[in-house]
mmCIF file of C-alpha atoms in Angstrom:
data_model
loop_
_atom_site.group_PDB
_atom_site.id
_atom_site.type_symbol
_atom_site.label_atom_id
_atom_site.label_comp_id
_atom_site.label_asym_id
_atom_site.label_seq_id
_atom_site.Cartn_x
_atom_site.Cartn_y
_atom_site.Cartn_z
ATOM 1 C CA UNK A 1 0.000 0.000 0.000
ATOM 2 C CA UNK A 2 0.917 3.451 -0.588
ATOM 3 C CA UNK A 3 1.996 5.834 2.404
ATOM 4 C CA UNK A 4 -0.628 8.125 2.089
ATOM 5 C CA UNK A 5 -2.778 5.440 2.678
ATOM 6 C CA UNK A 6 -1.525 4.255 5.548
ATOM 7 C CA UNK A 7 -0.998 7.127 6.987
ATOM 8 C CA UNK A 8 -5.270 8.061 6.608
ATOM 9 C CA UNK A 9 -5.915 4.350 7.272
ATOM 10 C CA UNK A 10 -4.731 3.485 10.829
ATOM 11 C CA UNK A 11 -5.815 6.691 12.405
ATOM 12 C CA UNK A 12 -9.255 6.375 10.773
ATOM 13 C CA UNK A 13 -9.326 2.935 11.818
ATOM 14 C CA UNK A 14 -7.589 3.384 15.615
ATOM 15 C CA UNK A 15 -10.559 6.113 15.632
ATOM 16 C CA UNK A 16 -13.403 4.526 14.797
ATOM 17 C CA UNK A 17 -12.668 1.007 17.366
ATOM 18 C CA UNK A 18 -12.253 3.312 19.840
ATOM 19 C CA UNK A 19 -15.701 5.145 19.635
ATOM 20 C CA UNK A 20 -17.369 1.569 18.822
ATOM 21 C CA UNK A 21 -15.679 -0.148 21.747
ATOM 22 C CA UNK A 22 -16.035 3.085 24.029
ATOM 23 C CA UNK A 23 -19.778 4.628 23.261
ATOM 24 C CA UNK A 24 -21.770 2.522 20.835
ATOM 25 C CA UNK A 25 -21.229 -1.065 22.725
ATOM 26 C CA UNK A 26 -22.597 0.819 25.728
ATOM 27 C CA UNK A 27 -25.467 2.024 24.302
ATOM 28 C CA UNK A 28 -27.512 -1.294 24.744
ATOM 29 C CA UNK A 29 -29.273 -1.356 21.870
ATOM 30 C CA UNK A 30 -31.504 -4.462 21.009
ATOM 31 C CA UNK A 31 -29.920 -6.721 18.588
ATOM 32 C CA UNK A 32 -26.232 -5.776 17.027
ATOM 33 C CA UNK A 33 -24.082 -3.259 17.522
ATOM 34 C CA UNK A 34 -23.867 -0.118 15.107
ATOM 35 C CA UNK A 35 -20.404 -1.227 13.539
ATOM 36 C CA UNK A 36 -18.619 2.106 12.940
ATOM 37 C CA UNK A 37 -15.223 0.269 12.055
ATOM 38 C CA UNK A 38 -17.007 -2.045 9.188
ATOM 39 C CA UNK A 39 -18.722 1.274 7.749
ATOM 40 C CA UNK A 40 -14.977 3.124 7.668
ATOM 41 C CA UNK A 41 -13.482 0.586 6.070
ATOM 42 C CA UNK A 42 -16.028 0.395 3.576
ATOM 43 C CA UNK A 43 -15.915 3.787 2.879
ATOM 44 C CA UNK A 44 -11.854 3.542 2.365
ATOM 45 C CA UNK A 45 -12.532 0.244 -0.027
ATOM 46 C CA UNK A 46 -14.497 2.257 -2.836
ATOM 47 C CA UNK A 47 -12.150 4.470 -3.170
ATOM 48 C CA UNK A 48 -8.828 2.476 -2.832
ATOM 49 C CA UNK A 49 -10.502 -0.506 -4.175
ATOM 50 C CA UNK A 50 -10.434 -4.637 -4.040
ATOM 51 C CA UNK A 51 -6.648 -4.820 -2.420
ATOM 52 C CA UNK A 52 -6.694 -2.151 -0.464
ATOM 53 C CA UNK A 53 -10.384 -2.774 0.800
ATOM 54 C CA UNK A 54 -9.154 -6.309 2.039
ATOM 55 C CA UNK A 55 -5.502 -5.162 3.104
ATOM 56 C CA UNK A 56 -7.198 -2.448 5.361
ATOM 57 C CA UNK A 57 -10.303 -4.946 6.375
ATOM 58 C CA UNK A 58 -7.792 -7.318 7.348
ATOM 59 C CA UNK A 59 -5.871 -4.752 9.510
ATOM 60 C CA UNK A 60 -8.871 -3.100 10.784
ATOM 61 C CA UNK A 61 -10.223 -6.725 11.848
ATOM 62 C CA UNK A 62 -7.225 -8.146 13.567
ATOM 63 C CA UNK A 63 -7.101 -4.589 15.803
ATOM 64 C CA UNK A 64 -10.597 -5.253 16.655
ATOM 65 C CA UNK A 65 -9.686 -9.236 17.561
ATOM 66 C CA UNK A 66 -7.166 -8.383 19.964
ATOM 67 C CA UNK A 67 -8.769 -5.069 21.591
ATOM 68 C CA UNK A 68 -10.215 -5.742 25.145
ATOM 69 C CA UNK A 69 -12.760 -6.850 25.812
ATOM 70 C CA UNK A 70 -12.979 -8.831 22.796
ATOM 71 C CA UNK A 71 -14.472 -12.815 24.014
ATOM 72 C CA UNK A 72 -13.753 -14.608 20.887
ATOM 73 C CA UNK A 73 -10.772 -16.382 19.162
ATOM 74 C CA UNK A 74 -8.076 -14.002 17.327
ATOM 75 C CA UNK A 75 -8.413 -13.688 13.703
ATOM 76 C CA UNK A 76 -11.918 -14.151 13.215
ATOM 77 C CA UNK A 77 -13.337 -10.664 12.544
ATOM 78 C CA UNK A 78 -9.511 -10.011 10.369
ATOM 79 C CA UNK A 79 -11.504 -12.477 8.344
ATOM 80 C CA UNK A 80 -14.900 -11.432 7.915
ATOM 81 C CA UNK A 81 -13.342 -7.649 7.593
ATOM 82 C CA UNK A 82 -10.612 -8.998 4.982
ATOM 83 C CA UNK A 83 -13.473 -10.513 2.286
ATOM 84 C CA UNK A 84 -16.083 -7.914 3.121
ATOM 85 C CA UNK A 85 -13.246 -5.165 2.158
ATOM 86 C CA UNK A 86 -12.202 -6.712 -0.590
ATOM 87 C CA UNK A 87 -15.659 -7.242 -2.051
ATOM 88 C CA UNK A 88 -16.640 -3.497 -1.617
ATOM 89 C CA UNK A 89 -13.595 -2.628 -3.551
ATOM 90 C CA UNK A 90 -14.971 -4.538 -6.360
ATOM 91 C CA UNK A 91 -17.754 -1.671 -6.697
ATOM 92 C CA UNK A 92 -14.976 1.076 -6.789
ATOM 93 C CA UNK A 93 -16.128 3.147 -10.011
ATOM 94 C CA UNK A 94 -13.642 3.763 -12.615
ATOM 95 C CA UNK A 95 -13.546 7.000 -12.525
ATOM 96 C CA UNK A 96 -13.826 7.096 -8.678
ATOM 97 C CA UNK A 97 -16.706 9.329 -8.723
ATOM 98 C CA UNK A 98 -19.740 7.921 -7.390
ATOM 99 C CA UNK A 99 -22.731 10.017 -8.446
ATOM 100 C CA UNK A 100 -25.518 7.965 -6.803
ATOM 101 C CA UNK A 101 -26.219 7.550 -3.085
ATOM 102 C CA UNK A 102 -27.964 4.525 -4.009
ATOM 103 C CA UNK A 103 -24.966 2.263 -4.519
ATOM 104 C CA UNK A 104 -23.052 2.744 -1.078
ATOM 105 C CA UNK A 105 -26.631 1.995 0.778
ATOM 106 C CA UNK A 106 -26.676 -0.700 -1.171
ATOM 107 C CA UNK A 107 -23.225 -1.820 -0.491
ATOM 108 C CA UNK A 108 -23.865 -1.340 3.430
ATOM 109 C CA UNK A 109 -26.586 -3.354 3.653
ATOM 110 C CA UNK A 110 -25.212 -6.272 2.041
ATOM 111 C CA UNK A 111 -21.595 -5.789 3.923
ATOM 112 C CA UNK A 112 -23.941 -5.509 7.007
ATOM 113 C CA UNK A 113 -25.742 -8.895 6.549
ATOM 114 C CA UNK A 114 -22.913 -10.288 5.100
ATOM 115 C CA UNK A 115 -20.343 -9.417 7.749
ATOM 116 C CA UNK A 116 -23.296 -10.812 9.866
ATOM 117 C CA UNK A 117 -23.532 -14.048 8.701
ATOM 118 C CA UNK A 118 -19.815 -14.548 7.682
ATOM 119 C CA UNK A 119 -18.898 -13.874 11.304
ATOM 120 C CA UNK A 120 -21.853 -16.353 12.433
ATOM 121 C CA UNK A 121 -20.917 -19.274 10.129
ATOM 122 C CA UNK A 122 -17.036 -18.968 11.644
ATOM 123 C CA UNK A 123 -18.216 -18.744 14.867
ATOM 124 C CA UNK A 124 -20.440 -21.928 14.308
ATOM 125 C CA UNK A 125 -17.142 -23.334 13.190
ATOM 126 C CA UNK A 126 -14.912 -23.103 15.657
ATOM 127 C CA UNK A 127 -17.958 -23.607 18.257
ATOM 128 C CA UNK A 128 -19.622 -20.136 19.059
ATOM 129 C CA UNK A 129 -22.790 -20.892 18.952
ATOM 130 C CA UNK A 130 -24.030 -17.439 20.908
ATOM 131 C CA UNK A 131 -25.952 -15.911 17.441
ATOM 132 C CA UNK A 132 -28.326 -19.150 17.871
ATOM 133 C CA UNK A 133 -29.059 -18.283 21.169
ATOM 134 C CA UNK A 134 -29.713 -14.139 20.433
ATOM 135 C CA UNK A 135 -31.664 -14.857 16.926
ATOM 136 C CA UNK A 136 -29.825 -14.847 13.787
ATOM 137 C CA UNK A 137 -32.938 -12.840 12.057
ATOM 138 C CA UNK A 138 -32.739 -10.402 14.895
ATOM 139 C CA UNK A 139 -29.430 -9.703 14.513
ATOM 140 C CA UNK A 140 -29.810 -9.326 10.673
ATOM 141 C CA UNK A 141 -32.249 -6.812 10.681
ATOM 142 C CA UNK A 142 -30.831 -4.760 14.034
ATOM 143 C CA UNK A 143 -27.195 -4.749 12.216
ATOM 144 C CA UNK A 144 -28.567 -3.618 8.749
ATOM 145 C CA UNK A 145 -31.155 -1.088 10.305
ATOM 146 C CA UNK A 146 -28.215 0.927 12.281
ATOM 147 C CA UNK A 147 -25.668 0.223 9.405
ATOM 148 C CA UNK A 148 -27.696 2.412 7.226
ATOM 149 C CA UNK A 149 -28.195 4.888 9.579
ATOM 150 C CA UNK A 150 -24.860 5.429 10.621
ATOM 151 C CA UNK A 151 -23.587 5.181 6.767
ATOM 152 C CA UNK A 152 -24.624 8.564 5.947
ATOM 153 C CA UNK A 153 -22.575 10.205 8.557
ATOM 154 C CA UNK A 154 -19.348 7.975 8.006
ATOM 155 C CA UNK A 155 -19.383 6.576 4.834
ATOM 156 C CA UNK A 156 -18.958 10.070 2.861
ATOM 157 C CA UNK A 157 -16.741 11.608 5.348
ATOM 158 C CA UNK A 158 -14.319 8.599 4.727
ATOM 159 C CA UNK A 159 -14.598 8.578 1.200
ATOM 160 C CA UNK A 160 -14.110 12.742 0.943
ATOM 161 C CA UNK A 161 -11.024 12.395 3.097
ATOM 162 C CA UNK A 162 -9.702 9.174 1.254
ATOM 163 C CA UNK A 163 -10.128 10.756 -2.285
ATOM 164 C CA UNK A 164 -8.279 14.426 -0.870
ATOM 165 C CA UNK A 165 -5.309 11.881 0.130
ATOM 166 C CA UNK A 166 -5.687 9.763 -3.138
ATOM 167 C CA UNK A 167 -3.559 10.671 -6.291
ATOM 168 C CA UNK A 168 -6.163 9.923 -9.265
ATOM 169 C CA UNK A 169 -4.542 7.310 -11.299
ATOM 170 C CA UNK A 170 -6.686 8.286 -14.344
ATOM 171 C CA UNK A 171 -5.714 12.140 -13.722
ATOM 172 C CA UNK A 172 -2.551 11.031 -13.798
ATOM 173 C CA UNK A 173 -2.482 8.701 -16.726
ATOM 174 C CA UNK A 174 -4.120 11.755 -18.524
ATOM 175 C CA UNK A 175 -1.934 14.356 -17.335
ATOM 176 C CA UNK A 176 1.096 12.253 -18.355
ATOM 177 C CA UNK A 177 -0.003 11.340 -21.620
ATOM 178 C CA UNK A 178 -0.684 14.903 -21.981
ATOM 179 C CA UNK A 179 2.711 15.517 -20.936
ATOM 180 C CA UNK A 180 4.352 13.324 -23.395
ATOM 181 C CA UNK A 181 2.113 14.647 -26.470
ATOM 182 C CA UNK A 182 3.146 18.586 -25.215
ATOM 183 C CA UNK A 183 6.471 17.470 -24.841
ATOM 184 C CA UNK A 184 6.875 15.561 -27.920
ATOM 185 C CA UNK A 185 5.059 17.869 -29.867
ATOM 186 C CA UNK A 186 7.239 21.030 -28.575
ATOM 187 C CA UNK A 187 10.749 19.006 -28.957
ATOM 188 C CA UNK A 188 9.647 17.672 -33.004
ATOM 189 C CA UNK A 189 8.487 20.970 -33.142
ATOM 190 C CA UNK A 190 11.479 22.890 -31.979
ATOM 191 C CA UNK A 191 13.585 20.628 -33.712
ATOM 192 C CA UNK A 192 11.691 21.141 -37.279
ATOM 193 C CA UNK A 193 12.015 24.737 -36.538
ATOM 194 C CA UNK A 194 15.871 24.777 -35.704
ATOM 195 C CA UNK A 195 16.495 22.724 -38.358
ATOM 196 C CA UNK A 196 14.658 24.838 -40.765
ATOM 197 C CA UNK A 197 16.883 27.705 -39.470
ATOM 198 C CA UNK A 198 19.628 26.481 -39.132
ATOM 199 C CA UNK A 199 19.545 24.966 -42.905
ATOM 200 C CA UNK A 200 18.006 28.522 -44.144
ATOM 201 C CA UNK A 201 20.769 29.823 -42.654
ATOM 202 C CA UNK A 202 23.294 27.758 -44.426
ATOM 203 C CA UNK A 203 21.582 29.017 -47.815
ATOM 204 C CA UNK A 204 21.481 32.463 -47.041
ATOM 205 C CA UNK A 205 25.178 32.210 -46.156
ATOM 206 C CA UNK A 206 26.060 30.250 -49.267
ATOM 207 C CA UNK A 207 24.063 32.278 -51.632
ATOM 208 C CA UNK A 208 25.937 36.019 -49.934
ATOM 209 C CA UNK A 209 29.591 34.148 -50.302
ATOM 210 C CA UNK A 210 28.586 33.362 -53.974
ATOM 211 C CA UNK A 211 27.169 36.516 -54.795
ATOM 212 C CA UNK A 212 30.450 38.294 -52.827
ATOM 213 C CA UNK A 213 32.325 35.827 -55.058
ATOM 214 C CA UNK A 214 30.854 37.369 -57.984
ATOM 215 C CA UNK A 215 31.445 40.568 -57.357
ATOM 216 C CA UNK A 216 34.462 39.966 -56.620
ATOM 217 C CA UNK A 217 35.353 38.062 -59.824
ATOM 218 C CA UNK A 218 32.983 40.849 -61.722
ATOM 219 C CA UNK A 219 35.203 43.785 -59.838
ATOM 220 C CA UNK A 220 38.498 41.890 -61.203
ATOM 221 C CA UNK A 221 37.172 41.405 -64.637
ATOM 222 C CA UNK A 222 36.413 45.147 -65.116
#
């Protein structure tokens, strides 16, 4: 990854486990808990895409395994967070606009219920079997429902800061090939241009010596 992303990245991150662990697990809300860290890295995935989304997922997940007071076995959120990153980053846009709303609800519902059920299905495997005993649907529906209301108060902010700290590849590619044509352009023009003077030059200064020459030969004749 590049620097300037991991220099937005971990404080973003650090940030948003802090206020999750800190003030929304003590909220006691029925059902899940509004996850602030899955909606930042989300918002850091559509802009710096699949590999980033599950480099930064991955990070983001294993912080959150071994912060207190996390109860459950090391490396199983890093997982969830890892494939639900590198999903979202599928939807980056190519230009890395996104002009629609729409989409990144979209996208936080289905990381929401899939983060969900990924982290339910790992737990089953390695013998949690507390989402059986709290109700799956319940948990569904609560996680979704404050997802989406959280989203529009994270999920931009992340994005706007990502893209300031973001060099547009496809600015760049333009700007380059830009670059190139200018500078190509100016040298084979420049160089057209010298040459041209350079060989009018030479004619002027052959045609004066061989009209001196004649004069010359013309003043001796006479």
């Amino acid at each position: 990854m590049r620097v300037n992303r991991i220099l937005l990245s971990v404080p973003l991150v650090v940030v948003a486990l802090v206020i999750q662990v800190s003030v929304l697990a003590r909220l006691h809300l029925p059902g899940a808990v509004p996850d602030l860290l899955l909606l930042t890295v989300l918002g850091l995935a559509m802009v710096y895409g699949h590999v980033g989304g599950a480099l930064i997922g991955f990070g983001a997940g294993l912080l959150a395994d071994l912060a207190p007071p996390a109860d459950h076995a090391a490396g199983r959120y890093a997982l969830v967070l890892c494939v639900i990153g590198y999903l979202a980053g599928l939807v980056k846009p190519e230009t890395g606009q996104i002009k629609s709303a729409t989409g990144p609800m979209a996208v936080v519902v289905a990381s929401a219920i899939g983060s969900t059920l990924l982290y339910a299905g790992v737990g089953a495997l390695v013998g949690d079997t507390a989402a059986r005993h709290v109700g799956l649907t319940g948990l569904l529906f609560s996680a979704a429902l404050y997802d989406l209301l959280l989203a529009p108060f994270v999920v931009p902010a992340v994005m706007f800061l990502a893209r300031r700290t973001e060099n547009d590849p496809l600015a760049e590619t333009n700007s380059a090939k830009a670059a190139d044509i200018s500078s190509g352009w100016l040298a084979s023009g420049t160089g057209l241009r010298i040459g041209g003077q350079r060989s009018g030059l030479k004619l002027r200064a052959a045609r004066s010596r061989v009209a001196r020459a004649g004069r010359i030969k013309g003043v001796k004749r006479l």
